Short mmCIF file of C-alpha atoms in Angstrom, two decimals:
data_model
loop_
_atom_site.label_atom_id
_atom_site.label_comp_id
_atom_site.label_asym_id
_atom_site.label_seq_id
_atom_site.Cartn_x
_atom_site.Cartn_y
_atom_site.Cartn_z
CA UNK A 714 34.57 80.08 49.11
CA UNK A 715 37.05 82.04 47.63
CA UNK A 716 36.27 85.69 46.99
CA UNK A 717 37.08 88.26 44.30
CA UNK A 718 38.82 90.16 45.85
CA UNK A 719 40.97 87.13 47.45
CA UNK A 720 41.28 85.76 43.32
CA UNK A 721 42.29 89.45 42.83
CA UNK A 722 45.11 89.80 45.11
CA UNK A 723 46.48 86.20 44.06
CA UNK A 724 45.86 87.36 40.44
CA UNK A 725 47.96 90.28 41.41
CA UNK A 726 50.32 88.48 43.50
CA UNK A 727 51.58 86.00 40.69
CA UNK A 728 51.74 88.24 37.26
CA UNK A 729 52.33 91.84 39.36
CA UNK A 730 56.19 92.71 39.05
CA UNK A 731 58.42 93.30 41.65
CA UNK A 732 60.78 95.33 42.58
CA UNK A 733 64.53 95.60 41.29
CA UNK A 734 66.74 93.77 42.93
CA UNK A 735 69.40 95.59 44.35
CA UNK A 736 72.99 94.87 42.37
CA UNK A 737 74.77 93.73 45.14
CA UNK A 738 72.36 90.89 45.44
CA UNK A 739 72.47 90.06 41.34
CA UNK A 740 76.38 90.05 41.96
CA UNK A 741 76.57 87.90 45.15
CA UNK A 742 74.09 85.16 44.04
CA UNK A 743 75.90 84.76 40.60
CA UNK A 744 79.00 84.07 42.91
CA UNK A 745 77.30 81.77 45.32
CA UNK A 746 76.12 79.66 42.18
CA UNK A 747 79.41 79.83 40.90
CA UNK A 748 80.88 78.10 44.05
CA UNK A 749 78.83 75.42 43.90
CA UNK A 750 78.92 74.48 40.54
CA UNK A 751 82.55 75.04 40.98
CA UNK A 752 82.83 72.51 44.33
CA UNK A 753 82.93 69.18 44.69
CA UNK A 754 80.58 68.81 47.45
CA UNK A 755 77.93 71.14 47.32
CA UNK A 756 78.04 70.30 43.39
CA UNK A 757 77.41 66.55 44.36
CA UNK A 758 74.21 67.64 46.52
CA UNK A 759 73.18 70.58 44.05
CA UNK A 760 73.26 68.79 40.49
CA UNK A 761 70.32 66.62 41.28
CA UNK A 762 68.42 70.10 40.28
CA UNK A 763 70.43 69.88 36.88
CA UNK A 764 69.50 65.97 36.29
CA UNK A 765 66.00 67.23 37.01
CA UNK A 766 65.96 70.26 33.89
CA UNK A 767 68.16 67.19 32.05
CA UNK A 768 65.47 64.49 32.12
CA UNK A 769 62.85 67.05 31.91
CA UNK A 770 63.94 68.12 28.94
CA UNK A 771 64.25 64.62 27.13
CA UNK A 772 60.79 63.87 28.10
CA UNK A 773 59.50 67.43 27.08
CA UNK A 774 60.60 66.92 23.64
CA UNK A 775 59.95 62.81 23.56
CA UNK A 776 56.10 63.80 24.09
CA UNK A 777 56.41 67.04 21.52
CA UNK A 778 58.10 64.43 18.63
CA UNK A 779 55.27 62.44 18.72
CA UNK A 780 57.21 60.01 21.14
CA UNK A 781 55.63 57.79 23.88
CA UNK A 782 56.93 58.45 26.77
CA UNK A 783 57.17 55.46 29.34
CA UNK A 784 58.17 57.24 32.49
CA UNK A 785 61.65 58.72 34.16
CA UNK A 786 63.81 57.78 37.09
CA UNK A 787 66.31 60.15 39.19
CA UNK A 788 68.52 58.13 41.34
CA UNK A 789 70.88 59.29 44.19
CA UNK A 790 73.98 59.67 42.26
CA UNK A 791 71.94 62.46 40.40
CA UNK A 792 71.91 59.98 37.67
CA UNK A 793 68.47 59.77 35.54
CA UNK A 794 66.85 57.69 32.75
CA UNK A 795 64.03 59.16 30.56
CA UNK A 796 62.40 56.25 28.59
CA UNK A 797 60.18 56.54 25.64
CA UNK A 798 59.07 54.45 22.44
CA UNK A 799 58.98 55.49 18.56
CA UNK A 800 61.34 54.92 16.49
CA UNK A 801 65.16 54.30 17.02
CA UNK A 802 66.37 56.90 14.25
CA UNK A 803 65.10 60.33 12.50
CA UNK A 804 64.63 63.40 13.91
CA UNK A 805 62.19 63.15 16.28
CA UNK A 806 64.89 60.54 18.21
CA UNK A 807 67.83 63.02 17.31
CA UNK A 808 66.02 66.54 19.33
CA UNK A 809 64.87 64.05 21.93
CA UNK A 810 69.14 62.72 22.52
CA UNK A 811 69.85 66.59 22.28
CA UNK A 812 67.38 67.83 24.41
CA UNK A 813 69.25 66.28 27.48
CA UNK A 814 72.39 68.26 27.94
CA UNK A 815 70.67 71.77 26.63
CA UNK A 816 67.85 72.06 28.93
CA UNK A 817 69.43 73.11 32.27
CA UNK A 818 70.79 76.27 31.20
CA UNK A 819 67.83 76.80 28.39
CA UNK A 820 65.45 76.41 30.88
CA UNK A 821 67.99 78.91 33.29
CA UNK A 822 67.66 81.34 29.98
CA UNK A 823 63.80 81.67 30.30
CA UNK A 824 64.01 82.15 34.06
CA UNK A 825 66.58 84.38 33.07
CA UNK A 826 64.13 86.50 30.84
CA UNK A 827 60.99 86.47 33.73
CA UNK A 828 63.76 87.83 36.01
CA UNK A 829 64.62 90.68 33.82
CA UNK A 830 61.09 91.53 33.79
CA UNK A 831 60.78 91.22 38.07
CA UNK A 832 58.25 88.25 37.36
CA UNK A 833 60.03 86.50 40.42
CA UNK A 834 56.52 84.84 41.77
CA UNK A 835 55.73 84.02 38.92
CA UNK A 836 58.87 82.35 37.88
CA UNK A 837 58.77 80.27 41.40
CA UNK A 838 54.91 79.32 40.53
CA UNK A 839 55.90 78.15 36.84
CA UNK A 840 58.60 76.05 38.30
CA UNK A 841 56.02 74.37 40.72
CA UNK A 842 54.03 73.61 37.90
CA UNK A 843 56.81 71.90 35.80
CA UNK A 844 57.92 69.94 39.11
CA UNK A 845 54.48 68.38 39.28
CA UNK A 846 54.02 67.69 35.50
CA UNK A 847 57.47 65.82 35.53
CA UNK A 848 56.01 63.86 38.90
CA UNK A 849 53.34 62.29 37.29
CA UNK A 850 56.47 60.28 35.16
CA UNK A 851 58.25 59.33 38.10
CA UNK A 852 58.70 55.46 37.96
CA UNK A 853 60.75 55.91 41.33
CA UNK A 854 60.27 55.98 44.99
CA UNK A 855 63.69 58.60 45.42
CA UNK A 856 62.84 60.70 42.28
CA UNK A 857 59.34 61.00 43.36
CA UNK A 858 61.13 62.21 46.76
CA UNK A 859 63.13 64.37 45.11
CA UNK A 860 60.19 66.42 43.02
CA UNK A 861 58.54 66.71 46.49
CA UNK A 862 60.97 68.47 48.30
CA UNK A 863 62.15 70.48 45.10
CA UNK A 864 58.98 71.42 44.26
CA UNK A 865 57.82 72.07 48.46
CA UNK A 866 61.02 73.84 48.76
CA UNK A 867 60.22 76.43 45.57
CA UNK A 868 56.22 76.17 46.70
CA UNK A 869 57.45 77.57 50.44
CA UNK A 870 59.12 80.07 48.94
CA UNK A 871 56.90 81.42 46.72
CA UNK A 872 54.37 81.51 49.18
CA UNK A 873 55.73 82.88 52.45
CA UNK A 874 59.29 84.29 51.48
CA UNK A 875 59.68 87.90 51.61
CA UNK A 876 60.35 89.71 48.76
CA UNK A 877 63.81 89.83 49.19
CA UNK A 878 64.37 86.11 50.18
CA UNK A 879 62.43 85.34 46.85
CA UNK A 880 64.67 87.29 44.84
CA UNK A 881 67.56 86.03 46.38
CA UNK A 882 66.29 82.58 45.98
CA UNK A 883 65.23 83.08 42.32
CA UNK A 884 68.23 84.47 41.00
CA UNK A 885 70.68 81.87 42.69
CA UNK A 886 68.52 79.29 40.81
CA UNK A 887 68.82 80.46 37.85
CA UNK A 888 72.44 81.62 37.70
CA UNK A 889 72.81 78.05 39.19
CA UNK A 890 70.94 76.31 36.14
CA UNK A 891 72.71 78.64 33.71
CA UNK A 892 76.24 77.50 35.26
CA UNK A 893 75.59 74.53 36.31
CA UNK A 894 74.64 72.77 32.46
CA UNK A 895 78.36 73.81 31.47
CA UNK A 896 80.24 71.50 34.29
CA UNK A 897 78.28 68.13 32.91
CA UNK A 898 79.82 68.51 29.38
CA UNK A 899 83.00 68.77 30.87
CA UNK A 900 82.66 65.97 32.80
CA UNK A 901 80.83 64.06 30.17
CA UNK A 902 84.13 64.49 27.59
CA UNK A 903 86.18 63.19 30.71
CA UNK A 904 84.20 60.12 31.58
CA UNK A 905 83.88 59.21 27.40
CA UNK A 906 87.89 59.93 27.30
CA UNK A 907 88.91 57.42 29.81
CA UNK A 908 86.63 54.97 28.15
CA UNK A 909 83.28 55.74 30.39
CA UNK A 910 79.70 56.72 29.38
CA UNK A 911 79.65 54.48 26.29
CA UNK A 912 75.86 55.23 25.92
CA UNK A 913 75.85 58.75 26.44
CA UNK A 914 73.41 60.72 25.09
CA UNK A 915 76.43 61.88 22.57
CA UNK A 916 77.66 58.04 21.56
CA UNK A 917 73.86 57.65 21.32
CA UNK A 918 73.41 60.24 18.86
CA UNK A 919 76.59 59.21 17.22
CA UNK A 920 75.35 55.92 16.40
CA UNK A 921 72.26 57.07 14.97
CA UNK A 922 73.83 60.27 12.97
CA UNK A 923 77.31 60.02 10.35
CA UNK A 924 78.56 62.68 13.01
CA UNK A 925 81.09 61.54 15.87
CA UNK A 926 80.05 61.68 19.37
CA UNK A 927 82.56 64.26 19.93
CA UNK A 928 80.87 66.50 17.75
CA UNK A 929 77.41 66.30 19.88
CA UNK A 930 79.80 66.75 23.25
CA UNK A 931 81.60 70.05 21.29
CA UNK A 932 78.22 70.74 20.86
CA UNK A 933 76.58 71.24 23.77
CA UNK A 934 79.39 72.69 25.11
CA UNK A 935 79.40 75.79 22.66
CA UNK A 936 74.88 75.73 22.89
CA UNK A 937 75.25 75.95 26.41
CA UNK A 938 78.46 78.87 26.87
CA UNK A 939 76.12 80.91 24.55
CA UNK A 940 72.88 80.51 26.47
CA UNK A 941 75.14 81.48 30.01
CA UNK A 942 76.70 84.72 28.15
CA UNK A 943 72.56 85.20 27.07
CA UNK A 944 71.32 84.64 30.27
CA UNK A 945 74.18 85.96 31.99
CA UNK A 946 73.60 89.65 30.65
CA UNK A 947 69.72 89.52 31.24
CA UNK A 948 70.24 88.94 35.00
CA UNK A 949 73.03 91.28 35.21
CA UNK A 950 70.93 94.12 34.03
CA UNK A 951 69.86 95.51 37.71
CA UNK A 952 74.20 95.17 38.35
CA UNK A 953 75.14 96.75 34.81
CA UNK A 954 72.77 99.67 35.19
CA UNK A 955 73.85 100.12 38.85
CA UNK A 956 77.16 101.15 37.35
CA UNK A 957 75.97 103.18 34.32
CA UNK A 958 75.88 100.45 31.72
CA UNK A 959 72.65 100.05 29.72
CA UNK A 960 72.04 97.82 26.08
#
């Protein structure tokens, strides 16, 4: 039987704040992200994490439109597939297409904001949480694999990091999520230029809106470099006040 004083400490544990994290760390874990979003192999291991937020957020807003949602798969190319049922046009189909690309780095932004505020544990716990909601969708033996470790992986650290591992560990996810939604959009307009992707979630959108698919791709592009510069200053704030800068 758990005792008050045990609920107490957990209470305390997951909402208490921690400490600032020293700017050195905020500066060398925006770099590490950087490098892998920025190389070809650790990007090819890393981005399942950013098909993950990307079918996450389809289904999110699929189930908040009113849509049923049938279930999602994450295969090993870091590929996904969110399916749902409602109708093939309006709006509700429109946010759910959008939702796709913008998720990674909006869900980056809200880490972003916990960060600023030292909620790292509870940041870690919220993103358990998430991991097994999305689980219960998985119509796959590998993207039920992949939740499990994800989700273990953020779980262990929660739990038995110290503080310093956890902050390391929190802020090189989220600078990672924040980075890493920019790099699909490029690669998206590359695919759809050499005559790839035909049903990408922007010819998708095209075909049920009078605007081009280019337009959704420009799109998320410009969504997504404003959310980074967002989220960008709110975890810089322990490295901009380290060196006298405050807003």
């Amino acid at each position: 039987m758990v005792s008050i004083e045990g609920m107490t400490e957990f209470w305390d544990r997951l909402f208490g704040a921690q400490p600032d994290p020293p700017p050195l760390l905020v500066l060398l874990t925006g770099l590490v992200a950087l490098l892998v979003v920025a190389t070809r192999l650790p990007w090819r291991i890393a981005r399942n994490a950013i098909t993950i937020a990307h079918e996450g957020g389809h289904a999110l807003v699929a189930l908040l439109t009113g849509r049923k949602l049938h279930g999602i798969r994450l295969h090993s190319d870091t590929s996904g597939l969110t399916l749902s049922a409602g109708r093939p046009t309006g709006l509700g189909m429109v946010l759910t297409l959008l939702a796709g690309y913008l998720a990674p780095p909006l869900v980056g932004l809200g880490g972003a904001w916990l960060l600023a505020g030292n909620r790292i544990t509870l940041l870690l716990w919220i993103a358990v949480i998430l991991l097994l909601a999305m689980l219960v969708m998985i119509r796959n033996v590998y993207g039920a694999l992949s939740l499990v470790v994800t989700g273990g992986a953020v779980l262990a650290v929660s739990w038995y990091a110290s503080p310093q591992v956890q902050a390391a560990f929190a802020w090189t996810g989220v600078w990672f999520l924040l980075l890493g939604g920019v790099r699909p959009v490029v690669e998206l307009q590359r695919l759809r230029s050499r005559g790839g992707m035909p049903a990408s979630d922007a010819d998708q959108l095209a075909g049920i809106t009078p605007l081009p698919a280019f337009f959704w791709v420009v799109l998320f592009g410009l969504v997504n470099l404003a959310v980074l510069v967002a989220g960008g200053l709110l975890l810089a704030g322990p490295l901009l006040a380290g060196i006298g800068i405050t807003w």
